[in-house]
């Protein structure tokens, strides 16, 4: 006697398989049923394989019933898998949803280490100041640009009117790379890149990291940040420079600031100035921060030297401009009363946690 059932029994097998598929609760279990019923040595496949041993009049109906059963089980498996997958995704969405608008402070206080001991991230005070400066500049209608850290000698020095033997190179202790390039010693090379890619009028700033290969002390780091400003238009004069910087610094310090210019020298500007602000700590009467002078030196600036305009592809007969370079770390130190610039890159969490105001949003 053959082990192959008559077509009535195929119906029973089909019902059994469909019930098993329906009862399966994981995708793995469904896949196991696929192989147990439909695989090469699966139970419905067995029926087809045994057909030859049946009496001839049964072969047709049993074969038909077995093939239909296979098709039905196959379809049921696909339906079940899809249902399980969407239930799984639904559960994931329920369990792992994130509300990106929820303030982080409401999720967990940043300064307090979480249960993992790792705590949450904070914005570095210099990054916070940098973002603030960028926001202020954008609100003043200035473009915020960027430039590369690895620069060539032409952009960092020559195009800025600092030829090879110029004494100004001594003050820019340079980190030279093996390929002859260098780590930019200031953000001024962005001036050249900006002029070369834009037509005047230009009103732009660039904030970023710069590098100096020099001895460290409380006011010198070998990496710090600058905000570079560049304006090119017709008939630009020092009044434009002063009013722009007063507006910018007034926003930074959130009050009216008094500024003064002192003559200075930079190869890329003519005339060149240092800009001082009336000491915000003592109001000008003299304190330790302003070294009893009532003024704090804040930035270098001036009218862009014609050679620099030319190097940027701009005709100095038609256009003129002003530029400035501001130390962002210095500004951050003034804002928070930080006495040593070396804290910024030291990675000491006890220092950084004091700036929990600037949460990662
Ligand atoms: N690049 C100068 C420095 O790092 C700072 C500076 C001074 C930038 C005057 C300027 C400027 O754009 O006009 O020392």
Coordinates of C-alpha atoms and ligand atoms in Angstrom, one line a residue:
X1 CA 0.0 0.0 0.0
X2 CA 1.3 3.5 -0.9
X3 CA 1.8 6.2 1.8
X4 CA 0.3 8.8 -0.6
X5 CA -3.1 9.9 0.6
X6 CA -6.2 10.2 -1.6
X7 CA -7.3 13.7 -2.5
X8 CA -9.5 14.0 0.6
X9 CA -6.5 13.6 2.7
X10 CA -4.7 16.2 0.7
X11 CA -7.4 18.6 1.8
X12 CA -6.7 17.6 5.5
X13 CA -3.0 18.3 4.9
X14 CA -3.8 21.6 3.4
X15 CA -6.0 22.6 6.3
X16 CA -3.3 21.5 8.8
X17 CA -0.6 23.6 7.0
X18 CA -2.8 26.7 6.8
X19 CA -3.7 26.4 10.4
X20 CA 0.0 26.1 11.3
X21 CA 0.9 29.1 9.2
X22 CA -1.9 31.2 10.8
X23 CA -0.7 30.1 14.3
X24 CA 3.0 31.0 13.7
X25 CA 4.1 34.1 15.6
X26 CA 7.5 34.8 14.2
X27 CA 9.0 35.1 10.7
X28 CA 11.4 32.4 11.5
X29 CA 8.6 30.0 12.4
X30 CA 6.8 30.8 9.2
X31 CA 10.0 30.1 7.2
X32 CA 10.4 26.8 9.0
X33 CA 6.8 25.9 7.9
X34 CA 7.7 26.8 4.3
X35 CA 10.4 24.3 4.3
X36 CA 8.5 21.7 6.3
X37 CA 5.5 21.8 3.8
X38 CA 6.8 23.1 0.5
X39 CA 10.5 22.3 0.6
X40 CA 12.1 19.5 -1.4
X41 CA 11.3 16.9 1.3
X42 CA 8.3 18.8 2.6
X43 CA 5.0 17.1 3.2
X44 CA 3.0 18.4 0.2
X45 CA 6.0 17.7 -2.0
X46 CA 5.9 14.1 -0.7
X47 CA 2.3 13.8 -2.0
X48 CA 3.3 14.9 -5.5
X49 CA 6.3 12.6 -5.4
X50 CA 4.1 9.6 -4.5
X51 CA 1.5 10.2 -7.2
X52 CA 3.0 7.6 -9.5
X53 CA 2.2 4.8 -7.1
X54 CA -1.6 5.7 -7.0
X55 CA -4.2 4.0 -9.0
X56 CA -4.4 5.8 -12.4
X57 CA -7.9 7.3 -11.7
X58 CA -6.7 8.9 -8.5
X59 CA -3.5 10.5 -9.9
X60 CA -5.3 13.4 -11.6
X61 CA -7.4 14.6 -8.7
X62 CA -4.7 14.1 -6.1
X63 CA -2.1 15.9 -8.2
X64 CA -4.5 18.8 -8.7
X65 CA -5.4 19.0 -5.1
X66 CA -1.8 18.8 -4.0
X67 CA -0.7 21.6 -6.4
X68 CA -3.6 23.8 -5.3
X69 CA -2.7 23.1 -1.7
X70 CA 0.9 24.1 -2.4
X71 CA -0.3 27.4 -4.0
X72 CA -2.6 28.1 -1.1
X73 CA 0.0 27.4 1.5
X74 CA 2.6 29.5 -0.4
X75 CA 0.2 32.5 -0.5
X76 CA -0.8 32.1 3.1
X77 CA 2.9 32.1 4.1
X78 CA 3.5 35.4 2.2
X79 CA 0.4 37.0 3.7
X80 CA 1.5 35.9 7.2
X81 CA 5.0 37.1 6.7
X82 CA 3.8 40.5 5.6
X83 CA 1.5 40.7 8.6
X84 CA 4.2 39.8 11.0
X85 CA 6.7 42.3 9.5
X86 CA 4.2 45.2 9.7
X87 CA 3.3 44.2 13.3
X88 CA 7.1 44.2 14.1
X89 CA 7.6 47.6 12.5
X90 CA 4.5 49.0 14.3
X91 CA 5.8 47.8 17.6
X92 CA 9.3 49.3 16.8
X93 CA 7.7 52.6 16.0
X94 CA 5.7 52.5 19.2
X95 CA 8.7 51.6 21.3
X96 CA 11.4 53.7 19.7
X97 CA 9.7 56.9 18.5
X98 CA 11.6 60.1 19.0
X99 CA 10.1 63.5 19.4
X100 CA 12.8 65.7 17.9
X101 CA 11.1 68.9 19.2
X102 CA 11.4 67.8 22.8
X103 CA 14.0 70.0 24.6
X104 CA 16.9 67.9 25.7
X105 CA 16.8 69.4 29.2
X106 CA 13.4 67.8 29.6
X107 CA 14.7 64.4 28.7
X108 CA 17.6 64.5 31.1
X109 CA 19.6 67.3 32.7
X110 CA 22.7 67.6 30.6
X111 CA 25.2 68.4 33.3
X112 CA 24.3 65.4 35.4
X113 CA 25.8 62.2 34.2
X114 CA 23.0 59.8 33.1
X115 CA 22.7 56.3 34.6
X116 CA 25.3 55.1 32.1
X117 CA 27.8 57.4 33.7
X118 CA 28.5 59.0 30.3
X119 CA 26.1 61.9 30.5
X120 CA 24.8 63.9 27.5
X121 CA 26.8 66.0 25.1
X122 CA 27.3 69.7 25.5
X123 CA 28.1 72.4 23.0
X124 CA 31.7 73.5 23.6
X125 CA 31.8 77.2 24.7
X126 CA 33.8 78.2 21.6
X127 CA 31.4 76.3 19.3
X128 CA 28.5 78.1 21.1
X129 CA 30.1 81.5 20.5
X130 CA 30.8 80.5 16.9
X131 CA 27.2 79.6 16.3
X132 CA 26.1 82.8 17.9
X133 CA 28.4 84.9 15.7
X134 CA 27.2 83.1 12.6
X135 CA 23.6 83.7 13.5
X136 CA 24.3 87.4 14.2
X137 CA 26.1 87.8 10.9
X138 CA 23.3 86.0 9.0
X139 CA 20.8 88.4 10.6
X140 CA 22.9 91.3 9.4
X141 CA 22.6 90.0 5.8
X142 CA 26.2 88.7 5.6
X143 CA 27.1 85.4 3.8
X144 CA 28.7 82.9 6.1
X145 CA 31.5 81.0 4.3
X146 CA 34.1 78.4 5.0
X147 CA 37.6 77.6 3.9
X148 CA 40.0 74.7 4.1
X149 CA 42.3 74.1 7.1
X150 CA 45.1 72.8 4.8
X151 CA 46.1 75.8 2.7
X152 CA 48.8 76.6 0.2
X153 CA 51.5 79.2 0.7
X154 CA 49.9 81.4 -2.0
X155 CA 46.5 81.7 -0.2
X156 CA 47.8 81.9 3.3
X157 CA 50.7 84.4 2.6
X158 CA 51.5 85.5 -0.9
X159 CA 48.1 86.6 -2.1
X160 CA 47.7 88.4 1.2
X161 CA 50.7 90.6 0.4
X162 CA 53.1 88.6 2.6
X163 CA 55.9 87.5 0.3
X164 CA 58.4 84.9 1.4
X165 CA 60.9 87.2 3.3
X166 CA 58.3 89.4 4.8
X167 CA 58.8 89.9 8.6
X168 CA 55.1 89.3 9.1
X169 CA 55.7 85.6 8.5
X170 CA 57.7 85.4 11.7
X171 CA 54.6 86.2 13.7
X172 CA 52.7 83.4 12.0
X173 CA 54.5 80.3 13.4
X174 CA 53.5 78.0 10.7
X175 CA 52.9 74.2 10.7
X176 CA 54.3 73.1 7.4
X177 CA 53.2 69.8 5.9
X178 CA 55.5 67.4 4.1
X179 CA 53.9 68.2 0.7
X180 CA 54.7 71.9 1.0
X181 CA 51.2 72.9 2.1
X182 CA 50.5 74.3 5.6
X183 CA 47.8 74.5 8.3
X184 CA 46.3 77.9 7.8
X185 CA 47.6 80.4 10.4
X186 CA 44.6 82.7 10.0
X187 CA 41.2 82.8 8.3
X188 CA 42.4 85.6 6.0
X189 CA 43.0 83.1 3.1
X190 CA 39.2 82.9 2.9
X191 CA 39.3 86.5 1.7
X192 CA 41.2 85.4 -1.4
X193 CA 39.0 82.4 -2.1
X194 CA 35.9 84.5 -1.7
X195 CA 37.1 87.3 -4.0
X196 CA 38.2 84.7 -6.6
X197 CA 34.7 83.0 -6.7
X198 CA 32.4 86.0 -6.3
X199 CA 31.8 89.3 -8.0
X200 CA 31.5 92.4 -5.8
X201 CA 29.6 93.6 -3.9
X202 CA 30.8 91.1 -1.3
X203 CA 29.6 91.0 2.3
X204 CA 30.8 87.8 3.9
X205 CA 32.3 86.3 7.0
X206 CA 34.1 83.0 7.7
X207 CA 34.5 81.5 11.1
X208 CA 36.9 78.6 11.7
X209 CA 39.9 77.0 13.3
X210 CA 43.4 78.2 12.7
X211 CA 46.8 76.8 13.7
X212 CA 50.0 78.3 15.1
X213 CA 53.1 76.3 15.9
X214 CA 54.1 78.3 19.0
X215 CA 54.8 77.9 22.7
X216 CA 51.6 77.7 24.8
X217 CA 50.7 80.0 27.7
X218 CA 47.5 81.4 29.2
X219 CA 46.7 83.4 26.1
X220 CA 48.4 81.3 23.4
X221 CA 47.2 78.0 22.0
X222 CA 48.4 76.2 18.9
X223 CA 44.9 76.0 17.7
X224 CA 42.2 78.6 18.1
X225 CA 39.4 80.3 16.1
X226 CA 38.9 83.4 14.1
X227 CA 36.1 85.3 12.6
X228 CA 37.1 86.9 9.3
X229 CA 35.1 89.6 7.7
X230 CA 35.4 90.8 4.1
X231 CA 33.4 93.6 2.4
X232 CA 34.0 94.8 -1.1
X233 CA 32.0 97.5 -2.8
X234 CA 32.4 100.9 -4.4
X235 CA 33.8 103.7 -2.3
X236 CA 34.2 101.7 0.9
X237 CA 35.7 103.8 3.7
X238 CA 36.7 103.4 7.4
X239 CA 33.3 104.7 8.5
X240 CA 31.7 101.5 7.0
X241 CA 34.2 99.4 8.9
X242 CA 33.5 101.1 12.2
X243 CA 29.7 101.0 11.9
X244 CA 29.6 97.4 10.8
X245 CA 31.8 96.3 13.7
X246 CA 29.9 98.4 16.2
X247 CA 26.7 96.7 15.1
X248 CA 28.2 93.3 15.2
X249 CA 29.9 93.7 18.6
X250 CA 26.7 95.3 20.0
X251 CA 24.8 92.2 19.1
X252 CA 27.5 89.9 20.6
X253 CA 27.6 91.8 23.9
X254 CA 23.9 92.6 23.8
X255 CA 24.4 96.3 24.6
X256 CA 25.8 99.4 23.0
X257 CA 29.6 99.2 22.8
X258 CA 32.1 102.0 22.5
X259 CA 34.9 101.3 20.1
X260 CA 38.1 103.0 19.1
X261 CA 40.7 102.4 16.4
X262 CA 44.4 102.5 16.9
X263 CA 46.8 102.6 14.0
X264 CA 48.5 99.2 13.4
X265 CA 50.1 97.2 10.6
X266 CA 49.0 94.2 8.6
X267 CA 50.4 93.5 5.2
X268 CA 46.9 92.9 3.7
X269 CA 45.3 96.2 4.8
X270 CA 46.2 99.8 4.3
X271 CA 45.5 101.6 6.5
X272 CA 45.5 99.0 9.3
X273 CA 44.0 99.3 12.7
X274 CA 43.5 97.5 16.0
X275 CA 40.0 97.9 17.3
X276 CA 39.4 98.2 21.0
X277 CA 36.2 98.1 22.9
X278 CA 35.5 100.1 26.1
X279 CA 36.0 97.5 28.9
X280 CA 32.7 95.8 29.6
X281 CA 33.8 94.7 33.0
X282 CA 34.6 98.0 34.6
X283 CA 32.9 100.3 32.1
X284 CA 36.2 102.1 31.4
X285 CA 37.4 103.0 34.9
X286 CA 40.2 100.4 34.8
X287 CA 40.3 96.9 36.1
X288 CA 42.4 93.7 35.8
X289 CA 40.7 92.6 32.5
X290 CA 41.6 95.8 30.7
X291 CA 44.9 96.1 32.5
X292 CA 43.7 99.4 34.0
X293 CA 43.5 101.0 30.5
X294 CA 39.7 101.0 30.3
X295 CA 40.0 99.4 26.8
X296 CA 40.2 95.8 25.6
X297 CA 42.0 95.0 22.3
X298 CA 39.6 92.9 20.3
X299 CA 40.5 92.6 16.6
X300 CA 42.6 93.6 13.7
X301 CA 41.1 95.4 10.7
X302 CA 41.6 97.8 7.9
X303 CA 40.9 98.7 4.3
X304 CA 41.9 95.9 1.9
X305 CA 45.3 96.5 0.3
X306 CA 45.1 97.0 -3.5
X307 CA 47.5 94.1 -4.0
X308 CA 45.1 91.8 -2.2
X309 CA 42.2 92.9 -4.3
X310 CA 44.3 92.3 -7.4
X311 CA 45.3 88.8 -6.1
X312 CA 41.6 88.1 -5.7
X313 CA 40.9 89.1 -9.3
X314 CA 39.2 92.4 -8.3
X315 CA 40.2 95.7 -9.9
X316 CA 41.2 98.2 -7.2
X317 CA 40.5 101.1 -9.5
X318 CA 36.8 100.3 -9.3
X319 CA 36.4 98.5 -6.0
X320 CA 37.5 99.0 -2.4
X321 CA 36.8 97.1 0.7
X322 CA 37.5 96.5 4.4
X323 CA 38.4 93.3 6.3
X324 CA 38.7 92.3 9.9
X325 CA 39.9 89.3 11.9
X326 CA 38.5 88.6 15.4
X327 CA 39.7 86.0 17.9
X328 CA 36.7 83.9 18.8
X329 CA 38.4 82.2 21.7
X330 CA 39.3 85.6 23.1
X331 CA 35.7 86.7 22.8
X332 CA 34.5 83.5 24.5
X333 CA 36.9 84.1 27.4
X334 CA 35.6 87.6 27.8
X335 CA 32.0 86.3 27.7
X336 CA 32.5 83.7 30.4
X337 CA 35.3 85.2 32.4
X338 CA 37.7 82.4 31.4
X339 CA 41.3 83.2 32.3
X340 CA 43.3 80.6 30.4
X341 CA 42.8 79.7 26.7
X342 CA 44.4 76.3 27.3
X343 CA 41.2 75.1 29.0
X344 CA 39.4 75.0 25.6
X345 CA 41.4 72.2 24.1
X346 CA 42.3 70.3 27.3
X347 CA 39.2 68.1 27.2
X348 CA 38.6 68.4 31.0
X349 CA 34.9 67.6 31.5
X350 CA 34.8 69.5 34.8
X351 CA 35.6 72.7 32.8
X352 CA 33.3 71.9 29.9
X353 CA 30.2 71.0 32.1
X354 CA 30.1 74.6 33.4
X355 CA 28.7 75.6 30.0
X356 CA 25.6 73.4 30.2
X357 CA 23.6 76.3 29.0
X358 CA 24.6 75.4 25.5
X359 CA 22.8 72.1 25.2
X360 CA 23.1 69.9 22.1
X361 CA 19.6 70.6 20.6
Ligands
LIG1 N1 44.8 87.7 9.9 C1 45.2 88.4 11.0 C2 45.9 87.6 12.1 O1 45.6 86.4 12.2 C3 44.0 89.1 11.6 C4 43.5 90.1 10.8 C5 43.9 91.5 10.9 C6 42.6 89.9 9.8 C7 43.4 92.5 10.1 C8 42.1 90.9 8.9 C9 42.5 92.2 9.1 O2 41.2 90.6 8.0 O3 42.0 93.1 8.3 O4 46.7 88.0 12.7

